[in-house]
Short mmCIF file of C-alpha atoms in Angstrom, two decimals:
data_model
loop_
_atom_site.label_atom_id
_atom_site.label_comp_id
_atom_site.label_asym_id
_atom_site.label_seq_id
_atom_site.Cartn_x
_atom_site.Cartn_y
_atom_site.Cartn_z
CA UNK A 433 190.45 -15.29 62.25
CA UNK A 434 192.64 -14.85 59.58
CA UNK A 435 191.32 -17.54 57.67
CA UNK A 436 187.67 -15.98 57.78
CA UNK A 437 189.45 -12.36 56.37
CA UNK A 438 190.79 -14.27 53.45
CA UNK A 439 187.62 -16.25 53.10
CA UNK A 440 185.66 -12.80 53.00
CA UNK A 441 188.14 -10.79 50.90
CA UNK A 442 187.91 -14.08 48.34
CA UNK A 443 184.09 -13.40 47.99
CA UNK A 444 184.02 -9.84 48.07
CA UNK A 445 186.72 -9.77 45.39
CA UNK A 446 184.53 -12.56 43.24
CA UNK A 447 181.57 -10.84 43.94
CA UNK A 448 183.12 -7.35 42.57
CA UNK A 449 184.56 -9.12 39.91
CA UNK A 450 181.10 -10.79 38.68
CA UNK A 451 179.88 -7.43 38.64
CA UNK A 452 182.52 -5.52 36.84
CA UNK A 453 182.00 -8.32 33.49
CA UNK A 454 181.06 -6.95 30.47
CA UNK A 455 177.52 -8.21 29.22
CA UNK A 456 177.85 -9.54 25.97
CA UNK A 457 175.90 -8.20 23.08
CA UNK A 458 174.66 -11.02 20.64
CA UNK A 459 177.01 -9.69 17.90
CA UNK A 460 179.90 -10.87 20.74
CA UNK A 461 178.38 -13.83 21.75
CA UNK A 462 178.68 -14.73 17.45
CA UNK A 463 182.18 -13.47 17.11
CA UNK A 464 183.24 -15.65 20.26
CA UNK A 465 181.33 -18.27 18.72
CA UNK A 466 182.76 -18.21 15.69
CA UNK A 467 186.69 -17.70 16.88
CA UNK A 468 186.39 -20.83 18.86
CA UNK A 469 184.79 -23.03 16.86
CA UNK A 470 185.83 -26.42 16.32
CA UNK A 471 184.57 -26.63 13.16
CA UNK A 472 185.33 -23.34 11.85
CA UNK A 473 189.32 -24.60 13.05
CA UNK A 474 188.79 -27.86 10.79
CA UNK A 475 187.61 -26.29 8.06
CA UNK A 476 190.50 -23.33 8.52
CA UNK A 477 193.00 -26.23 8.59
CA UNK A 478 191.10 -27.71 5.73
CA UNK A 479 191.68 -24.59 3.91
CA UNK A 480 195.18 -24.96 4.02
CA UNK A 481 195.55 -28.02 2.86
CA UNK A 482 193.86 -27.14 -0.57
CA UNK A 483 196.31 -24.32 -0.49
CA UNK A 484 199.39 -26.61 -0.50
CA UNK A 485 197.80 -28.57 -3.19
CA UNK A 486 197.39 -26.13 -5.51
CA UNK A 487 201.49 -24.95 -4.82
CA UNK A 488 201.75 -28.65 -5.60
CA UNK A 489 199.85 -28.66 -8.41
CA UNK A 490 201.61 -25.53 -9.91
CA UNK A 491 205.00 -26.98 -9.17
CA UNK A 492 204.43 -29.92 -10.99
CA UNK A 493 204.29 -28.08 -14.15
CA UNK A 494 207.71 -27.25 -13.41
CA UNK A 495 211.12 -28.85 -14.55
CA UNK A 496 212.46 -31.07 -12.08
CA UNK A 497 215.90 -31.22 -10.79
CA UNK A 498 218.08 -33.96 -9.42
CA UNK A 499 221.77 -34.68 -8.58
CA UNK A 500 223.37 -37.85 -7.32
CA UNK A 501 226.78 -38.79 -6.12
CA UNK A 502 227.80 -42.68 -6.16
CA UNK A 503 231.22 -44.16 -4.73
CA UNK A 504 231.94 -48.05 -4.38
CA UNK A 505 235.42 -50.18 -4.62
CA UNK A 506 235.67 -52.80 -6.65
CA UNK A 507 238.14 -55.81 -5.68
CA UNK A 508 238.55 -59.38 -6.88
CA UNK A 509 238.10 -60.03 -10.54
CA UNK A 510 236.95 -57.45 -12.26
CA UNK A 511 236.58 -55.15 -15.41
CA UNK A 512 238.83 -51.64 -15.87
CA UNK A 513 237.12 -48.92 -16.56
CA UNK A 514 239.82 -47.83 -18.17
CA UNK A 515 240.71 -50.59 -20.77
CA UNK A 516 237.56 -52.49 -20.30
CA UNK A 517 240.26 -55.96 -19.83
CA UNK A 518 239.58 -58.13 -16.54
CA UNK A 519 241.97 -57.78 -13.96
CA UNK A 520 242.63 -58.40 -10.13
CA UNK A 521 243.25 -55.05 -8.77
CA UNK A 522 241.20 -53.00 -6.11
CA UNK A 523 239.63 -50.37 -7.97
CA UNK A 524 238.15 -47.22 -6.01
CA UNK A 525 235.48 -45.16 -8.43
CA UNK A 526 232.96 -42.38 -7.57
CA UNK A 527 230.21 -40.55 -9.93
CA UNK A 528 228.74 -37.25 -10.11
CA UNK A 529 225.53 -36.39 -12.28
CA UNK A 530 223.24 -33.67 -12.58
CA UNK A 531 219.83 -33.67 -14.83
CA UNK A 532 216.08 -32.18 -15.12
CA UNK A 533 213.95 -33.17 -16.95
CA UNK A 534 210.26 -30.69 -17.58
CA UNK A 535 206.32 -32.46 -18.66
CA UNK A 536 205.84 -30.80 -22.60
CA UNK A 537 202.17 -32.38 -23.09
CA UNK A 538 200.75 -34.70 -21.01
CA UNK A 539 197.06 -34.59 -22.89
CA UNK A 540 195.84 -31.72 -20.98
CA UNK A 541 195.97 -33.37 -17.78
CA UNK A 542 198.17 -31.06 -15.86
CA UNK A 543 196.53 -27.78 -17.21
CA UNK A 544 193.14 -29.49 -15.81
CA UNK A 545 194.63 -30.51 -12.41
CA UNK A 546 195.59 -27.26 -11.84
CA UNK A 547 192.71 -25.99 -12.28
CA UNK A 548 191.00 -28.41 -10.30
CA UNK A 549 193.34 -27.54 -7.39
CA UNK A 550 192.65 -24.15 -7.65
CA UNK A 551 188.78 -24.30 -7.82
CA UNK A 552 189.19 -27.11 -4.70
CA UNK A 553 191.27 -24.34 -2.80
CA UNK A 554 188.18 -21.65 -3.34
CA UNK A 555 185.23 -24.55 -2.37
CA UNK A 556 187.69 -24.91 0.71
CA UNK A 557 187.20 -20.88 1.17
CA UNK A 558 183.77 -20.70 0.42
CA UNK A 559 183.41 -24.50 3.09
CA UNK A 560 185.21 -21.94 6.10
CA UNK A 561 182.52 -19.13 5.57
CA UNK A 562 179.51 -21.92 5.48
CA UNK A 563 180.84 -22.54 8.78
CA UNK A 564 181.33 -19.45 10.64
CA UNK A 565 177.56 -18.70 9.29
CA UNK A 566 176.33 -21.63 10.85
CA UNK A 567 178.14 -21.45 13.90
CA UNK A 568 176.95 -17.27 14.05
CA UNK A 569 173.28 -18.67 13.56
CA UNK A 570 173.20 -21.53 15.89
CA UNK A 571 174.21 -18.66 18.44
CA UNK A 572 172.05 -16.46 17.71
CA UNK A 573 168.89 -18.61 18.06
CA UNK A 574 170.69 -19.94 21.25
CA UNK A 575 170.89 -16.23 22.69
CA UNK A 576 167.54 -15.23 21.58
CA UNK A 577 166.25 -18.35 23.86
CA UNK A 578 168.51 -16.77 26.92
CA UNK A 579 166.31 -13.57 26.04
CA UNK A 580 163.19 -14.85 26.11
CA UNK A 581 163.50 -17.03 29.63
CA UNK A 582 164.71 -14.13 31.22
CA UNK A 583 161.91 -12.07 30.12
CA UNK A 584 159.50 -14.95 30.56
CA UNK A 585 161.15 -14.93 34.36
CA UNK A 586 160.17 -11.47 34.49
CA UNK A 587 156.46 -12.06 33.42
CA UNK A 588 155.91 -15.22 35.83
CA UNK A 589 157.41 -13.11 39.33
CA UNK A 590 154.58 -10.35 38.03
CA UNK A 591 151.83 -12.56 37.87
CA UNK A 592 153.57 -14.24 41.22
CA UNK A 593 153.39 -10.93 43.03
CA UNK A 594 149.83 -10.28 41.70
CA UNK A 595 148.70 -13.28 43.06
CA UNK A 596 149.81 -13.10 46.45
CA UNK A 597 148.50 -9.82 46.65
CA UNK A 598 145.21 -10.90 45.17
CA UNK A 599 145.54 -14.24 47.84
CA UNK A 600 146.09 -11.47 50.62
CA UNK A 601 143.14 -9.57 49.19
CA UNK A 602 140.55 -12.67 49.12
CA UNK A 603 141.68 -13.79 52.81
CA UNK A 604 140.48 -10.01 54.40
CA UNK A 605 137.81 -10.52 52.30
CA UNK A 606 136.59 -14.00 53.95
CA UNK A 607 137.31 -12.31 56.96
CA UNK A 608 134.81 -9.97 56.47
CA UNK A 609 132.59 -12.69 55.58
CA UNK A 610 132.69 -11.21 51.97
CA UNK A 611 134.20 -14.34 50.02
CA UNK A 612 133.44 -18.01 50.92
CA UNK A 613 136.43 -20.46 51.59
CA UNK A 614 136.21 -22.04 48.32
CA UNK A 615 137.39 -18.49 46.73
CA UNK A 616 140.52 -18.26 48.96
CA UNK A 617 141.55 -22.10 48.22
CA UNK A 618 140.79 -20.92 44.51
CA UNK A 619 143.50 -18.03 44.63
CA UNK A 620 145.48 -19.96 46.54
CA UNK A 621 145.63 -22.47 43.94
CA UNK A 622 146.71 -19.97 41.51
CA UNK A 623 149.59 -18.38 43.54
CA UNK A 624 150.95 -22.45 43.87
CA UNK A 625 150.45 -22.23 40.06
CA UNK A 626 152.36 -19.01 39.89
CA UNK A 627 155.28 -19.98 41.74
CA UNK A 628 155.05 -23.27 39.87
CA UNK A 629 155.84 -21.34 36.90
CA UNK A 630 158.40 -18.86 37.55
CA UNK A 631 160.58 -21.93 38.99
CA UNK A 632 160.08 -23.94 35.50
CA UNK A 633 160.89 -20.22 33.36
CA UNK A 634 164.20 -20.40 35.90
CA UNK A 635 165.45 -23.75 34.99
CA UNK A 636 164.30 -23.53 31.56
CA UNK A 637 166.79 -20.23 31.46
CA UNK A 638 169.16 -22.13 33.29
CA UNK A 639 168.78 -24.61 30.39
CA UNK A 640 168.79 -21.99 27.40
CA UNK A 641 172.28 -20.68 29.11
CA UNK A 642 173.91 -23.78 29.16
CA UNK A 643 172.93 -24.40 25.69
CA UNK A 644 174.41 -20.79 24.59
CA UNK A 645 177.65 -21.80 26.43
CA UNK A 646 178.20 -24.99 24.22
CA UNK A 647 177.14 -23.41 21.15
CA UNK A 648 179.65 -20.59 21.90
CA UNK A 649 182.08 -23.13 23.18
CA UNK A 650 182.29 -21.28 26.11
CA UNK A 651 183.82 -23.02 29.33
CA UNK A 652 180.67 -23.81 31.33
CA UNK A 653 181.87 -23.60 34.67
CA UNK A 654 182.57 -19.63 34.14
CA UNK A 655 179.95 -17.46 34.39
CA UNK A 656 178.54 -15.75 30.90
CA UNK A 657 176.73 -12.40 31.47
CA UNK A 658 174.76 -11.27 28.16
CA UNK A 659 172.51 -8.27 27.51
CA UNK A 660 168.90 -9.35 27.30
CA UNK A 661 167.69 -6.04 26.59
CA UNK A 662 167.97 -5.65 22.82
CA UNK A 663 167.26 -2.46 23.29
CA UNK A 664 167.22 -1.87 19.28
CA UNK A 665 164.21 -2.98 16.89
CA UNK A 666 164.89 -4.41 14.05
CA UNK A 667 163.65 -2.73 10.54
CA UNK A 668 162.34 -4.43 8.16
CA UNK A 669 164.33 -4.54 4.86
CA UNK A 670 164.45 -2.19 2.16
CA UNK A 671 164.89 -5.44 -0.11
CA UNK A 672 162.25 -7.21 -1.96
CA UNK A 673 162.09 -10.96 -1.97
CA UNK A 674 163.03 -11.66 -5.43
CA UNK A 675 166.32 -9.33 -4.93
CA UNK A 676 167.15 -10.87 -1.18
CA UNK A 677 166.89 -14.21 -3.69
CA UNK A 678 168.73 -13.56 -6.39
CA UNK A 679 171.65 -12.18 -4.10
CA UNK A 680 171.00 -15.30 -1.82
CA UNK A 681 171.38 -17.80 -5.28
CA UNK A 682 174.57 -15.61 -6.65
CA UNK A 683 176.67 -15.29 -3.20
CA UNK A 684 175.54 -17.43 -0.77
CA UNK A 685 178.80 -19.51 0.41
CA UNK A 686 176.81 -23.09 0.31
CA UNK A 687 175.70 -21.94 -3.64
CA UNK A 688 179.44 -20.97 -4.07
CA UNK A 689 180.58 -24.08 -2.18
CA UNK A 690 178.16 -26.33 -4.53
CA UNK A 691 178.91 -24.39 -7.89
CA UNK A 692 182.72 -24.81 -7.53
CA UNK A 693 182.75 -28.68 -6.31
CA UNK A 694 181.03 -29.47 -10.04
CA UNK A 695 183.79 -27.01 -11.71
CA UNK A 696 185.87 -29.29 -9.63
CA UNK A 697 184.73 -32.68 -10.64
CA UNK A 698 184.63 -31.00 -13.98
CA UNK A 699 188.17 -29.91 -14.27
CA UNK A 700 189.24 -33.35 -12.98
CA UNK A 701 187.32 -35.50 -15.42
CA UNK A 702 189.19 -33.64 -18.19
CA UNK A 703 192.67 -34.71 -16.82
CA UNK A 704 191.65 -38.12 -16.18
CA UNK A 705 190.62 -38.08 -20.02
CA UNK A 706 193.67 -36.61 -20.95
CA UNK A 707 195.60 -39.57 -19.92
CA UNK A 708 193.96 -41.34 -23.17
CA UNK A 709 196.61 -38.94 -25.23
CA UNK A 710 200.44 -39.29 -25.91
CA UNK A 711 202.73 -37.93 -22.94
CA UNK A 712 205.82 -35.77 -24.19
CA UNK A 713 208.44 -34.79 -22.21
CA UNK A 714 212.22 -33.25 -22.54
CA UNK A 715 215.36 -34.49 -19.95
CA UNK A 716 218.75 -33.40 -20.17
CA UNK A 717 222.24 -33.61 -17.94
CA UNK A 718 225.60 -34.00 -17.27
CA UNK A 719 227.90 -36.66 -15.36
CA UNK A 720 231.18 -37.16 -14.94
CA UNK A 721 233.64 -40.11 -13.00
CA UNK A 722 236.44 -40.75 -11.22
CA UNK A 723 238.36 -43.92 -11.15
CA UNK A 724 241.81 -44.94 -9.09
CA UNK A 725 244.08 -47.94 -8.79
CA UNK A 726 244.32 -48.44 -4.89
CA UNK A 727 247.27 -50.70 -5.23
CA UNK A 728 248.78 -48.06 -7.59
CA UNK A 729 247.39 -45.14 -7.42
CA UNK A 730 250.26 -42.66 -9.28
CA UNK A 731 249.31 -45.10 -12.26
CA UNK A 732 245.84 -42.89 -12.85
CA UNK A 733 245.43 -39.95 -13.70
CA UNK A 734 244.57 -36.63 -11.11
CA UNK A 735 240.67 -36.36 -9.77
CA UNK A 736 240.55 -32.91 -11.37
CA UNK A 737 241.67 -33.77 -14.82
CA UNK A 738 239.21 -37.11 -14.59
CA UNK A 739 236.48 -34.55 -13.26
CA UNK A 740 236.71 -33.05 -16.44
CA UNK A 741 237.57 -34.81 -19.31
CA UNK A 742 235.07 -37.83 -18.21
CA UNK A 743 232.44 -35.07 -18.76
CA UNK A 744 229.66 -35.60 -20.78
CA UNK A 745 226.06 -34.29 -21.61
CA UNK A 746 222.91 -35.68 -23.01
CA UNK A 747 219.49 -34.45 -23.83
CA UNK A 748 216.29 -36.29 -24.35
CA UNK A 749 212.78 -36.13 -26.11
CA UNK A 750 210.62 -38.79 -25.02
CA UNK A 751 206.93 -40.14 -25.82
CA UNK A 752 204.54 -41.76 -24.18
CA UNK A 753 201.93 -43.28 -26.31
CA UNK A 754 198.83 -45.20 -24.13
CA UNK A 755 198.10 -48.64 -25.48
CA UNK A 756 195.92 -50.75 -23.07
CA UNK A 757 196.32 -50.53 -19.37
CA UNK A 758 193.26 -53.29 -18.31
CA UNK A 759 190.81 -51.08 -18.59
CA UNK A 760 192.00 -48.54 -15.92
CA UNK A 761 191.80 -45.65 -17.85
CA UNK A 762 188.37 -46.82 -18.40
CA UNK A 763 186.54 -46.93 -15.39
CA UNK A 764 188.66 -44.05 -14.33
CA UNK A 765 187.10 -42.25 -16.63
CA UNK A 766 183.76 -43.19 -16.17
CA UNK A 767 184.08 -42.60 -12.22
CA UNK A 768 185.13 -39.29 -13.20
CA UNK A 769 182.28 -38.66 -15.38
CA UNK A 770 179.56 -40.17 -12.72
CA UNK A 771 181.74 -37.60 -10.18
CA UNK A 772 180.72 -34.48 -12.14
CA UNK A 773 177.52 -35.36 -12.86
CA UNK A 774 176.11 -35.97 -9.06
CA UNK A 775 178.00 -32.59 -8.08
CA UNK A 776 175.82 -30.91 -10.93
CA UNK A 777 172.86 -32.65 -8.93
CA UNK A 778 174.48 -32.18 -5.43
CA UNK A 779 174.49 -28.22 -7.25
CA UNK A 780 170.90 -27.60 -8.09
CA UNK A 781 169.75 -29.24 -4.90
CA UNK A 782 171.81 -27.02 -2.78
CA UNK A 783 170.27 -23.68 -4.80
CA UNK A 784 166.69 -25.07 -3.92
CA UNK A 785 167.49 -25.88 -0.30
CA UNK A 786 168.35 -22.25 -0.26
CA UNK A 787 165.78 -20.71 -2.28
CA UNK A 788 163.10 -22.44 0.36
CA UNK A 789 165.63 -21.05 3.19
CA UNK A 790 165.18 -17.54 1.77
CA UNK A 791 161.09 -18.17 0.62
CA UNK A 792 160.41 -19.49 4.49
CA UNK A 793 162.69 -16.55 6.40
CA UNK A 794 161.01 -13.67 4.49
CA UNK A 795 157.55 -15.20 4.79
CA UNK A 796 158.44 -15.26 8.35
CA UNK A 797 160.16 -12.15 9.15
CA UNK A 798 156.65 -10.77 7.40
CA UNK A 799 154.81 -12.82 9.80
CA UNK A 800 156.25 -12.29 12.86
CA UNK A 801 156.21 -8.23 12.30
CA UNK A 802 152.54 -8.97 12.03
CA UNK A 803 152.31 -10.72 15.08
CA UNK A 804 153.98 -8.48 16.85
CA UNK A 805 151.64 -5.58 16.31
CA UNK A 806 149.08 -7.52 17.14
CA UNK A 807 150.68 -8.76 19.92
CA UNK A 808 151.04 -5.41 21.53
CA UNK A 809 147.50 -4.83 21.16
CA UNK A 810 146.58 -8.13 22.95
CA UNK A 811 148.69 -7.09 25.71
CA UNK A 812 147.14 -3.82 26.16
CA UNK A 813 143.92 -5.69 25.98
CA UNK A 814 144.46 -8.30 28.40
CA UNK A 815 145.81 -5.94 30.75
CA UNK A 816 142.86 -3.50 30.71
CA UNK A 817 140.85 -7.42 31.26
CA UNK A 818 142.54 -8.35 33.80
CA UNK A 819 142.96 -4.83 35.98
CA UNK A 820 138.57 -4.82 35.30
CA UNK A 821 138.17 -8.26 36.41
CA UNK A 822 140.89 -7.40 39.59
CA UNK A 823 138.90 -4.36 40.43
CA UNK A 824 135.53 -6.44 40.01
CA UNK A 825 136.93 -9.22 42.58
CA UNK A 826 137.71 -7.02 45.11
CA UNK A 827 133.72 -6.02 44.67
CA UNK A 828 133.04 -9.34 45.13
CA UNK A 829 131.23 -9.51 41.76
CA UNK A 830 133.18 -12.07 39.47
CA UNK A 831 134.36 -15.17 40.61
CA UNK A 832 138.34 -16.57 41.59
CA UNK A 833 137.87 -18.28 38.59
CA UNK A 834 137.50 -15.26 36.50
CA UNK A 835 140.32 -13.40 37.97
CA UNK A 836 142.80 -16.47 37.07
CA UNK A 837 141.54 -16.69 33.59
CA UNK A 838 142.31 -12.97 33.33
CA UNK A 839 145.51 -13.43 34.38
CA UNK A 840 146.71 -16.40 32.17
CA UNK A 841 144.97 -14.86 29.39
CA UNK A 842 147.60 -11.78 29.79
CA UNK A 843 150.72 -13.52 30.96
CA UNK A 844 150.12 -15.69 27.42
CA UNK A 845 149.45 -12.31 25.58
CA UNK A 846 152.74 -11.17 27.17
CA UNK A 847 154.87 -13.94 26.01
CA UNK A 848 153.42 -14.17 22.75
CA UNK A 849 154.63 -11.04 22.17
CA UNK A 850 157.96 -11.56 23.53
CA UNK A 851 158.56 -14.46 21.32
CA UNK A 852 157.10 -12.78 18.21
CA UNK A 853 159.51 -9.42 18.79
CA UNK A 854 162.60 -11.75 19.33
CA UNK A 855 161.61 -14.17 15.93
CA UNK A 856 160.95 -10.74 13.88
CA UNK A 857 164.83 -10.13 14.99
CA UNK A 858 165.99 -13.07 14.30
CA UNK A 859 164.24 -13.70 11.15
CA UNK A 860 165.25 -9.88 9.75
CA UNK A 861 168.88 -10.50 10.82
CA UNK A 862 168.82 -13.97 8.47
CA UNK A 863 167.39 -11.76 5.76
CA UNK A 864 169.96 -9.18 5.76
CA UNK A 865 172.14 -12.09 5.84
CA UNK A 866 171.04 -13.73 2.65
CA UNK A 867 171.02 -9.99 1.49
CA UNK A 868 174.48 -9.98 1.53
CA UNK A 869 175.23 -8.59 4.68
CA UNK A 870 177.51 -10.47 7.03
CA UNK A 871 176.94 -11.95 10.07
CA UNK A 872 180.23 -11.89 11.69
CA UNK A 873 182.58 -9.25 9.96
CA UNK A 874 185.15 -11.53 8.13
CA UNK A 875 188.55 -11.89 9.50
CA UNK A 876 191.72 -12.52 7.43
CA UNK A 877 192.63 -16.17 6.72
#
């Protein structure tokens, strides 16, 4: 007994809790999506890395700093650091230096990494907001699927409930002696074709949900609860084309992403050709020693007074001047140069692959609002058709025949306009998108 309580109190309190979730709007379903995100997290981490690279590439502008200690014992035959004579004592000595040296010229080269580092570190920027896009629009199609099976659902249990009443219908009819047998097994057919129907609209929403889940990397055995009215209509934009393009060719992230990978390769094939010039650099320090008879050690003098009159200092200007290195510099160069020129093609395919992106989505979103408004007329249409053919049946003055064709005709009309209302969305979303207008409000990296 107790056991059934708990079993009962476990469902009720599932049940209740089913209930009480939140649907998700499609702007939450695209923030989820985009927070967890594999590849948004690679290209975060990615992100980083650039970021570290560009500290590193700073810092090695910078003067470098080093210190050493040394110690060692000498024994056996040997030289004195003192009188420079061989002898046979053990001899215990330690060092201490301290030096930096700092790059003056190095032909350009470290100016030009820099700024390769720094353009790599905004490609890696504009790389994370390509992928939260794509990840925002490959949820967005997948919710607008969820949308239309569950209207489509809706549709087929209409046109399921019409039937059987119309199969009810025809068999008083034959019972009156009104309609022959053929027109009953007609209708019947069509309520098996009905039912048919709304079970392939339930797995294919089944289907579209699962799919939504994985785009939203969303755990699939928990249940996901969305809102499928969309409840707003979409306007069309204010924008024309040719301004939704230019905005689209100016700040969309893959143009940005494209544009700074050549000022990258750019930037790097002038520090590979700087290596072609003389290197300068300046180094400087100080050292000092410390030397002690073991076998004697009051014979030498103090640590502190070795410490500091063994001091000494030095500063250095050195040159580098490149002679022949096999040809490395060479085909470094030329690798460079090949670099910078396919990311100037890699560039200007990018803008057209978007400029046909934008070109197709407006034509579309155009299209679609177009289809719609016809669409709602069809509808009205079809359903006028079909309630004068329904009417007509019952009169016995149009065939079973008639009344199914009537009835597919407006359950087509129906989703036709389903799917054009949810593309116009869709499509109007991408265009305020390319517009400038964000798909996911942008969250602090």
């Amino acid at each position: 007994m107790k056991h059934l309580v708990s079993t009962l109190s476990l469902s009720i309190f599932l049940t209740l809790s089913a209930a009480a979730q939140e649907r998700m709007t499609l702007d939450d379903c695209m923030r989820y999506a985009v927070e967890h995100s594999t590849t948004v997290g690679q290209r975060r981490n990615d992100l980083d890395s650039r970021r570290s690279e560009y500290a590193q590439a700073i810092a090695s502008a910078l003067p470098s700093v080093s210190a050493s200690i040394g110690a060692g014992e000498n024994f056996g035959r040997s030289i004195d650091p003192e009188t420079n004579a061989y002898n046979d004592i053990t001899t215990f000595s330690n060092s201490y230096s301290l030096g930096a040296s700092m790059p003056l010229f190095a032909g350009l080269s470290t100016i030009n990494t820099i700024r390769a580092a720094n353009v790599a570190r905004a490609m890696g920027a504009a790389d994370l907001q390509v992928a939260r896009d794509e990840a925002a629009i490959e949820t967005m199609t997948a919710y607008m699927d969820v949308v239309y099976y569950t209207h489509a659902i809706g549709y087929a249990e209409q046109q399921l409930a019409e039937s059987r009443a119309l199969l009810a219908q025809a068999r008083k009819l034959f019972e009156l002696g009104r309609r022959s047998a053929a027109d009953v097994a007609e209708i019947e057919s069509q309520e098996a074709g009905s039912d048919y129907l709304l079970t392939t609209q339930q797995n294919n929403l089944e289907l579209a949900r699962i799919r939504l889940r994985e785009t939203m990397n969303y755990p699939q055995e928990q249940p996901l609860e969305i809102d499928t009215e969309l409840r707003i209509e979409a306007a069309m934009p204010e924008a024309s084309f040719g301004e939704v393009l230019d905005r689209a060719l100016t700040d969309h992230p893959k143009v940005l992403s494209a544009a700074a990978n050549t000022r990258y390769y750019r930037f790097n094939f002038a520090a590979v050709r700087g290596r072609y010039l003389p290197s300068l650099s300046l180094s400087g320090g100080i050292n000092t020693n410390y030397n002690v008879n073991v076998d004697n050690r009051s014979a030498s003098p103090s640590f502190s007074s070795q410490f500091r009159n063994k001091r000494g200092s030095y500063i250095q200007l050195s040159m580098s001047i490149p002679i022949f290195s096999g040809l490395n510099r060479r085909a470094a160069t030329r690798r460079a140069r090949n670099g910078w020129a396919n990311a100037a093609l890699q560039q200007t395919a990018v803008q057209r692959t978007v400029e046909s992106e934008v070109a197709q989505t407006f034509r579309q979103m155009i299209g679609y609002g177009k289809q719609y408004v016809q669409g709602q007329k069809k509808v009205r249409a079809a359903q006028l058709a079909y309630d004068g053919i329904a009417r007509k049946f019952e009169k016995g003055l149009v065939s079973a025949v008639d009344v199914q064709t009537a009835s597919a005709t407006l359950l087509q009309a129906q989703s036709d306009r389903l799917q054009s209302r949810l593309q116009y969305i869709l499509k109007s979303r991408m265009v305020e998108y390319y517009n400038g207008t964000p798909l996911v409000a942008t969250m602090g990296e």
